[in-house]
CSV table of C-alpha atoms in Angstrom, one decimal:
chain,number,residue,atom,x,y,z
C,1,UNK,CA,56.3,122.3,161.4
C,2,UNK,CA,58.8,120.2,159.4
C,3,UNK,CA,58.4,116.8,158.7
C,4,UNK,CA,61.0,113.6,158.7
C,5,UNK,CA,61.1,110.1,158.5
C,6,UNK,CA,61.0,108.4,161.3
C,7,UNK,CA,65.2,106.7,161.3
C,8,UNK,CA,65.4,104.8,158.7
C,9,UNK,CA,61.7,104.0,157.8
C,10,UNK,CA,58.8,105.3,155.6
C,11,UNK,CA,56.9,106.3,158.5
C,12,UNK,CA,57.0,110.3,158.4
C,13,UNK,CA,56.7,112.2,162.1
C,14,UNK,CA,57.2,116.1,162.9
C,15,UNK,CA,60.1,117.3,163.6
C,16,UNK,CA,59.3,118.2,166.9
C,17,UNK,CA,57.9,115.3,169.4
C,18,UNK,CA,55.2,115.6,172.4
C,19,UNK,CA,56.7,114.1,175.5
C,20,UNK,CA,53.7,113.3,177.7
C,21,UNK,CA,56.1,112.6,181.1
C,22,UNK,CA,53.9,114.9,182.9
C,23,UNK,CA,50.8,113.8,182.1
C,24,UNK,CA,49.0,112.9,185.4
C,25,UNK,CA,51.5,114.3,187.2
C,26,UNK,CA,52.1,117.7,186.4
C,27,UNK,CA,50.0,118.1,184.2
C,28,UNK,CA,46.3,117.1,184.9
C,29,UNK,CA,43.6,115.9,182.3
C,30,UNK,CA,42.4,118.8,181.1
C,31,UNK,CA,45.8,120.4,180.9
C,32,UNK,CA,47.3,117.4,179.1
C,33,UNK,CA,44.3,117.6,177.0
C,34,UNK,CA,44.5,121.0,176.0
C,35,UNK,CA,48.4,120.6,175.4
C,36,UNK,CA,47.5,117.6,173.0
C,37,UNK,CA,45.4,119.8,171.2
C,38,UNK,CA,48.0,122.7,170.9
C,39,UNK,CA,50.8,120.3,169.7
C,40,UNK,CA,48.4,118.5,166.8
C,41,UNK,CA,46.9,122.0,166.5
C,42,UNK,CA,50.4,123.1,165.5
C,43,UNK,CA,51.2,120.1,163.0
C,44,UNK,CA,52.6,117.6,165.3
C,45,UNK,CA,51.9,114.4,164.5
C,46,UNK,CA,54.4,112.8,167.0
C,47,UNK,CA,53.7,111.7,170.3
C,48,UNK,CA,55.5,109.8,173.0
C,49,UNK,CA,54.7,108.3,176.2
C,50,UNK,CA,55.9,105.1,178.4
C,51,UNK,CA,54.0,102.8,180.8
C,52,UNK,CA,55.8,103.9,183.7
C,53,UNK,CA,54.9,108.0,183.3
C,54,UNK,CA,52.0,108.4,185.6
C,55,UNK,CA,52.0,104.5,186.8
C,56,UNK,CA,50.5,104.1,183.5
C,57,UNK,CA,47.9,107.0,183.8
C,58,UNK,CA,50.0,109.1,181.2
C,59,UNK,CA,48.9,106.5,178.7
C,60,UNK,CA,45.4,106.5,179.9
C,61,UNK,CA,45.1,110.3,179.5
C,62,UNK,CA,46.4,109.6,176.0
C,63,UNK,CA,44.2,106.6,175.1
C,64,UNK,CA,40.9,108.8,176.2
C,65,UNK,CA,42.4,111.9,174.2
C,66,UNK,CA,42.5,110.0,171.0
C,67,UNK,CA,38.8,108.1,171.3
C,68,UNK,CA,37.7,111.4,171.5
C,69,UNK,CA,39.4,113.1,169.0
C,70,UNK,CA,39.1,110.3,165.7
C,71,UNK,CA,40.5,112.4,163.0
C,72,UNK,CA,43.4,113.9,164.7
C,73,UNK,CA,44.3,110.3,166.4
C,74,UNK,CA,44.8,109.1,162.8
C,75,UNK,CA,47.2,111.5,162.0
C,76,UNK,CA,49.3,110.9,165.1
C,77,UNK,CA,52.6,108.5,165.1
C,78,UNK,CA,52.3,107.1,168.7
C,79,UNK,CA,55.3,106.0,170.6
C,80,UNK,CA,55.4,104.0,174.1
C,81,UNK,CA,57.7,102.2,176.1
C,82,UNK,CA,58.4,99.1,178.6
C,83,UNK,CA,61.4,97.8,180.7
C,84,UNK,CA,61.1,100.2,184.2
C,85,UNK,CA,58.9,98.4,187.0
C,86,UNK,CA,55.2,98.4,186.6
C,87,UNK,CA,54.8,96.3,189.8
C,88,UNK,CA,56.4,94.4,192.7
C,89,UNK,CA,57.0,90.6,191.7
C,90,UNK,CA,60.5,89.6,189.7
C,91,UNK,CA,59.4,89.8,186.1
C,92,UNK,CA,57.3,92.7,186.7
C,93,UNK,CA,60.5,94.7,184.6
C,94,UNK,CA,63.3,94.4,182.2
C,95,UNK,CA,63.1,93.2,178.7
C,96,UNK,CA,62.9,89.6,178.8
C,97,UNK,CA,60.3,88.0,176.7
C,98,UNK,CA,57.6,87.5,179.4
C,99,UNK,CA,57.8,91.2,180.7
C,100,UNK,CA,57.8,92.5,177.3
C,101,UNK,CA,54.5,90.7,176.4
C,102,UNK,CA,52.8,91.6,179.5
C,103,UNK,CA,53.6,95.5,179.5
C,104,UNK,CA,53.1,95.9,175.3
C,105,UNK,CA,49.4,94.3,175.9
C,106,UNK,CA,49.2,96.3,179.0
C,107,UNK,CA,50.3,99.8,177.3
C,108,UNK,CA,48.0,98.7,174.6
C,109,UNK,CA,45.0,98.3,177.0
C,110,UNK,CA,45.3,101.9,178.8
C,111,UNK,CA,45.9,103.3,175.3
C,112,UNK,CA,43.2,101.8,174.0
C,113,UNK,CA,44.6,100.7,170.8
C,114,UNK,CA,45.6,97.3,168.8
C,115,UNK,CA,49.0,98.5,168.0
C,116,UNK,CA,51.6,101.2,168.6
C,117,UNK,CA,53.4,102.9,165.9
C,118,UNK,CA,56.9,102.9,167.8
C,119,UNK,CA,57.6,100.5,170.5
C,120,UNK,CA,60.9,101.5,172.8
C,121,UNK,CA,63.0,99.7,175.1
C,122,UNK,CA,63.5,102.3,178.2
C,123,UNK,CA,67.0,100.8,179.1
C,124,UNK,CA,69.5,98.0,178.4
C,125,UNK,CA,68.9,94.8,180.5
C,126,UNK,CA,72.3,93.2,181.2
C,127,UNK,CA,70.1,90.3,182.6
C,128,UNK,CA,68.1,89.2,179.6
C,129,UNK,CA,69.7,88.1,176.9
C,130,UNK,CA,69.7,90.7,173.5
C,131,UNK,CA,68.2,87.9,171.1
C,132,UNK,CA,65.3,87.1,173.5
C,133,UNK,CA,64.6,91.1,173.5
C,134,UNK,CA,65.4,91.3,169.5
C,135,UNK,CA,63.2,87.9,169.1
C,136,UNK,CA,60.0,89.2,170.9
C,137,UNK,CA,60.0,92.8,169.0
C,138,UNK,CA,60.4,90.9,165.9
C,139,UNK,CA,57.6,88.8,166.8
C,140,UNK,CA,55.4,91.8,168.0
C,141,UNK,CA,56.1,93.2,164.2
C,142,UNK,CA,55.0,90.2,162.5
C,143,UNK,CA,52.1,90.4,165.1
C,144,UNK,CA,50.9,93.6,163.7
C,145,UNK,CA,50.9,94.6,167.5
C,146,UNK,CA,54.0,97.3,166.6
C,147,UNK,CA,55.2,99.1,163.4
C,148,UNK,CA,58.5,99.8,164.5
C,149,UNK,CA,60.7,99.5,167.2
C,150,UNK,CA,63.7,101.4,169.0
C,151,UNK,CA,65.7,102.1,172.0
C,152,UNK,CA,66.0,104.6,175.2
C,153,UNK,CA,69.3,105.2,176.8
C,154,UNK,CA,71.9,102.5,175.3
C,155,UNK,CA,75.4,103.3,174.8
C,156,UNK,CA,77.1,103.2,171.1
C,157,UNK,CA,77.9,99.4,171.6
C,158,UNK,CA,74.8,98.5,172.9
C,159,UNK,CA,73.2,100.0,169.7
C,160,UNK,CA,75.6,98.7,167.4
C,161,UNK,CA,75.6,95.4,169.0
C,162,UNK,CA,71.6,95.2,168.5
C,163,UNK,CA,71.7,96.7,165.1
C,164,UNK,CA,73.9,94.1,164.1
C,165,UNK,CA,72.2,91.1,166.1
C,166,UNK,CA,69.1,91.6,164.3
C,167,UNK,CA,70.7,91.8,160.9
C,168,UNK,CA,72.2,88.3,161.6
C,169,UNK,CA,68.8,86.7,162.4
C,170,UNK,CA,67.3,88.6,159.4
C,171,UNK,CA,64.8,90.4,162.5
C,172,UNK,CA,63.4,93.9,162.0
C,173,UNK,CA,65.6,96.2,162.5
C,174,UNK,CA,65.4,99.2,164.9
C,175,UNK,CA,64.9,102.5,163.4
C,176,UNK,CA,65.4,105.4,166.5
C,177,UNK,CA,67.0,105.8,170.1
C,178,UNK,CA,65.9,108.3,172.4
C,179,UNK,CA,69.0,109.9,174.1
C,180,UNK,CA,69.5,113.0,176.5
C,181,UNK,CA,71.2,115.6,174.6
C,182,UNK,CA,71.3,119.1,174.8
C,183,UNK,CA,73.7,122.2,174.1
C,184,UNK,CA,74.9,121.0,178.0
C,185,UNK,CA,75.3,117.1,177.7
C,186,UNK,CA,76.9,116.6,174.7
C,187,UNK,CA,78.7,113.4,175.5
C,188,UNK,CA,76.7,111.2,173.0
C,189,UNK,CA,78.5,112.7,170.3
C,190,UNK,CA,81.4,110.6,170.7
C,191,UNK,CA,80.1,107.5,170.2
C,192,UNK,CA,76.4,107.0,170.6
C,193,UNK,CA,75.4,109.4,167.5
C,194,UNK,CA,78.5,108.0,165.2
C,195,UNK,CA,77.0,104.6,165.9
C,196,UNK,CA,73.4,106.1,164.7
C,197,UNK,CA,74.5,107.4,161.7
C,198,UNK,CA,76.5,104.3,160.6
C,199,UNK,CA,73.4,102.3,161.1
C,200,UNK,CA,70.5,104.8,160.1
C,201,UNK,CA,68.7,105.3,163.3
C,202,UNK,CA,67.0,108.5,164.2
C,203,UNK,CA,67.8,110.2,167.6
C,204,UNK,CA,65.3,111.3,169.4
C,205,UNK,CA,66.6,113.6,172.1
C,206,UNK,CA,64.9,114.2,175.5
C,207,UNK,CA,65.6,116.6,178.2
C,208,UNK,CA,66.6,119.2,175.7
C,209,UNK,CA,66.0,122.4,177.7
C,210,UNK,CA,68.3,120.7,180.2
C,211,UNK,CA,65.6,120.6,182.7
C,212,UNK,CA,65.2,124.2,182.2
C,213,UNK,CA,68.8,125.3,182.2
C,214,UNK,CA,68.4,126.4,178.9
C,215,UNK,CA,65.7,128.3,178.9
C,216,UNK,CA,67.3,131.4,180.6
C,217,UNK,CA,65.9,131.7,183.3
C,218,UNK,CA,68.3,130.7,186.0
C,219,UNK,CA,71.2,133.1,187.3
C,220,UNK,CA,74.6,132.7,188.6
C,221,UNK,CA,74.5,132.7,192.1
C,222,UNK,CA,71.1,133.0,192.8
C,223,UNK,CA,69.5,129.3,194.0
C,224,UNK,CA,66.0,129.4,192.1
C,225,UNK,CA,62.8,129.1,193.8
C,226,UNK,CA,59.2,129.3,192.9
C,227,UNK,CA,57.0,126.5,190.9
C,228,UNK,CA,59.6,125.8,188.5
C,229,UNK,CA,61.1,121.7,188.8
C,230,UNK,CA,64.5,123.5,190.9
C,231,UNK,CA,62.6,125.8,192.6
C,232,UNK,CA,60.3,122.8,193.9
C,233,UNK,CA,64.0,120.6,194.4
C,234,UNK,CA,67.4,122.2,194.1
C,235,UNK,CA,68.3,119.0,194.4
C,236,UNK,CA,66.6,117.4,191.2
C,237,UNK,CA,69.2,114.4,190.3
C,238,UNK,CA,71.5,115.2,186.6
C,239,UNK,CA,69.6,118.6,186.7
C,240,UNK,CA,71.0,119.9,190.4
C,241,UNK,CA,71.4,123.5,190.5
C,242,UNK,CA,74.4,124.0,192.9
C,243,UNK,CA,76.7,121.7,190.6
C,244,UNK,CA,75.5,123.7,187.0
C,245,UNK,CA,75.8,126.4,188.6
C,246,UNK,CA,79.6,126.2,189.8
C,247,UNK,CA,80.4,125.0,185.9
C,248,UNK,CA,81.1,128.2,184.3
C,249,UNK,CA,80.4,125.9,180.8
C,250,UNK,CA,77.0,126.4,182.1
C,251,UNK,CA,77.0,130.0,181.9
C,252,UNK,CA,78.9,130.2,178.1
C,253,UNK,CA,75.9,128.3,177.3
C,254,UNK,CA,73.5,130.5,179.0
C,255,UNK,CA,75.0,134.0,177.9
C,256,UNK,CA,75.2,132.8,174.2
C,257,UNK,CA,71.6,131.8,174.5
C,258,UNK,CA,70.4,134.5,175.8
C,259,UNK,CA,72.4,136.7,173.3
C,260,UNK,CA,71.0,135.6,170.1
C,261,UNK,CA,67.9,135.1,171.4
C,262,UNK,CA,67.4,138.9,172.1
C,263,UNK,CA,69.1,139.4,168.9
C,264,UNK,CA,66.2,137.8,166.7
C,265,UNK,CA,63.6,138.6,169.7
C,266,UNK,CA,63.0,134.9,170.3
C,267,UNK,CA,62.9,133.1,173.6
C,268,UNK,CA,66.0,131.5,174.6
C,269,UNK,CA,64.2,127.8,174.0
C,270,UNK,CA,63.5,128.2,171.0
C,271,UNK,CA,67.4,128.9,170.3
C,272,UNK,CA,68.5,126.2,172.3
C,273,UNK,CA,65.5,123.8,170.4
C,274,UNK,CA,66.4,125.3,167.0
C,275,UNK,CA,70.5,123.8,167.3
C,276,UNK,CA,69.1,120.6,168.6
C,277,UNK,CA,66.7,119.6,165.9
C,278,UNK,CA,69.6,120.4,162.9
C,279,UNK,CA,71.9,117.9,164.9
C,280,UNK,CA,73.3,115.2,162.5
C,281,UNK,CA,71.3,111.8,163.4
C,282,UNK,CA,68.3,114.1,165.1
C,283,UNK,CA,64.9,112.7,163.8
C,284,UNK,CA,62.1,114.3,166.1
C,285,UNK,CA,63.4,116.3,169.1
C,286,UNK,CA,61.0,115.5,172.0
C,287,UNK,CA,59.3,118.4,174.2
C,288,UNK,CA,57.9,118.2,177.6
C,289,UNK,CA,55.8,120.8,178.6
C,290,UNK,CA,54.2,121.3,181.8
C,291,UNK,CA,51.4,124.1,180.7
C,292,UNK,CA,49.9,124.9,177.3
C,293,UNK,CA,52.4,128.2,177.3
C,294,UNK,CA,55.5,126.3,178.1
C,295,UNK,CA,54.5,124.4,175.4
C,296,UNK,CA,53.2,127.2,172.7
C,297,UNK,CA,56.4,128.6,173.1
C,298,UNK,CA,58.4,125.8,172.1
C,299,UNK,CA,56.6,124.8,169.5
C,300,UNK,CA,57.6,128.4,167.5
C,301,UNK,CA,60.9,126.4,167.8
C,302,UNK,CA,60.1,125.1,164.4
C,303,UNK,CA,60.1,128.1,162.4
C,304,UNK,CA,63.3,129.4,163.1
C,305,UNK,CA,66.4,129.0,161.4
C,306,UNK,CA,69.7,129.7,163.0
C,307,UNK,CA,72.4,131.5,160.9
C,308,UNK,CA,75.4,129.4,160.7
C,309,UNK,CA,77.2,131.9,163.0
C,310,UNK,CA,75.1,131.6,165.1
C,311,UNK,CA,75.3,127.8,165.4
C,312,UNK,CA,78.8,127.9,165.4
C,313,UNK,CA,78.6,130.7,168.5
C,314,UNK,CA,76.6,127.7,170.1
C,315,UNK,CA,78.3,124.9,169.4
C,316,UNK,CA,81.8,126.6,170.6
C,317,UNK,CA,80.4,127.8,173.5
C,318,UNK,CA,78.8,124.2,174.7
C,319,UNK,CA,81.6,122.1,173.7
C,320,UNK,CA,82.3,118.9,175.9
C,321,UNK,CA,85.3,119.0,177.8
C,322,UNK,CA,87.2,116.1,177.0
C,323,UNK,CA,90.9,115.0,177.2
C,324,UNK,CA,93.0,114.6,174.2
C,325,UNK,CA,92.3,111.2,173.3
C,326,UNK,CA,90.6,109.3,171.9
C,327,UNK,CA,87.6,112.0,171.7
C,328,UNK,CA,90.1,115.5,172.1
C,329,UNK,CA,92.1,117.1,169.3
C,330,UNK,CA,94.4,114.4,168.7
C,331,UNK,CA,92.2,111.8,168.5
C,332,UNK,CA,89.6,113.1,166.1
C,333,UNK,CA,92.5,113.8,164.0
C,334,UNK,CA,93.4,109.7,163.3
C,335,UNK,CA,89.5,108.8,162.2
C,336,UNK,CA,90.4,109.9,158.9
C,337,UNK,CA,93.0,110.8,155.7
C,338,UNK,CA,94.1,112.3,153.3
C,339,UNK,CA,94.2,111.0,149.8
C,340,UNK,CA,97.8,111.6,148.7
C,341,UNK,CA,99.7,109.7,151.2
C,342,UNK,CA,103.0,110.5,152.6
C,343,UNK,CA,103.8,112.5,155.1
């Protein structure tokens, strides 16, 4: 396992990152148990949860994990997250002040802790205003109640806009964003990871086995089926077969995977994980696993290094498809110059 600071902080976190989505779910206690075990096993020190996985349960599993397990739990770099519903009445979501202080000493309840390492706003709020949010993290810093805090799902303004809001008010500032990204959505890296490296956040990428897409195991033309997330719903929202399927992008992806990955007799995860975590920005790239095997396999992510053809193959083959400007051929040619001047 490789080891990086957390954005730009002195915390230090794995470079790979245990999503605990299907904790209580999918996953049932003993299973989510054993798959803690495995990950800290491995060297992970990086775990990340939300109040909403579960109903909250996720972060119950998790909070029972660690009172069991002292010395491991004071290795681990633990990472929630509010703003999604977590009942029925009008503040019972979003990021205004008074949700934010009932769900942080909620999470901090179930997981049985008096402060979380990384505390993460799940989505903008174009309701509450961005200094009340910015106001109550600072406050829960001060408070001891968080070390550090970061974002889910904002756009490149949205970051920049916080980044520099804080910096105004003199507030802490927030150190990661957890986007999806993945060799098949690619789309934050026209704005949102620009805006991460000009301000030093770490990206901490979710969904990056495409819901499975990129492990290999899908074929053209042939609807999956079985206990796999599209064989249990075709239909899965971002991660629909029919539509990947009829994007022969997808399948570029897919064969190039599946290529080098019999060429260095690897599973076509690990490949897909290995690009991923050298992304510029990348911090901690967060796996989801389901069983202790899905996860086991992943993991071996860490040790393998892709040649730089090989990474290029990749990155050729899973390039966004964009029009010329301002993110196409001509546009990337105006963000900078040459030295000499003239034409």
């Amino acid at each position: 396992m490789q080891y990086r600071t957390l954005g730009r902080s002195g915390a230090v976190v794995s470079s790979h990152c245990l999503g605990t989505m299907t904790f209580g779910s999918e996953a049932d206690e003993a299973t989510s148990g054993a798959i803690l075990e495995t990950f800290v096993e491995a060297g992970g020190t990086f775990v990340d949860t939300a109040d909403v996985y579960s109903g909250g349960a996720s972060e119950e599993i998790i909070g029972r994990w660690l009172a069991a397990h002292p010395s491991e739990a004071s290795q681990v770099v633990l990472a929630t997250k509010g703003r999604f519903p977590m009942g029925e009445g009008p503040n019972d979501l979003g990021l205004s002040r008074r949700h934010l202080r009932d769900a942080l000493d909620a999470s901090l309840r179930r997981l049985g802790v008096e402060h979380v390492d990384l505390y993460q706003m799940h989505a903008w709020d174009a309701v509450t205003p961005l200094e009340e949010t910015l106001r109550f993290l600072d406050d829960a810093v001060t408070a001891g109640k968080i070390s550090y805090y970061g974002f889910s799902n904002y756009l490149g303004w949205q970051l920049t806009k916080a980044v520099h809001t804080a910096a105004a008010h003199g507030w802490a500032a927030p150190v990661t964003l957890q986007p999806q990204y993945n060799l098949l959505v690619r789309d934050i890296e026209h704005e949102v990871v620009p805006a991460s490296l000009d301000a030093g956040i770490g990206l901490l990428p979710w969904s990056p086995l495409a819901g499975g897409w990129l492990t290999g195991k899908y074929e053209r033309d042939v609807p999956p089926s079985g206990a796999t997330r599209l064989g249990e719903n075709p239909q899965r929202g971002m991660e629909a077969w029919q539509g990947r399927n009829d994007d022969e992008r997808t399948w570029r992806v897919v064969d190039a995977l599946r290529e080098i990955a019999d060429a260095r007799d690897v599973s076509a995860s690990q490949v897909a994980l290995s690009w991923l975590a050298d992304r510029p920005a990348v911090t901690s790239v967060i796996l989801g696993a389901r069983t202790v095997e899905q996860l086991s396999d992943n993991l071996a992510a860490a040790d393998l290094v892709l040649t730089e053809d090989e990474t290029t193959r990749l990155t050729e083959a899973s390039a966004p498809q964009v029009d010329d400007y301002p993110y196409g051929t001509a546009g990337v040619a105006q963000r900078s110059r040459k030295l000499t001047g003239g034409r």
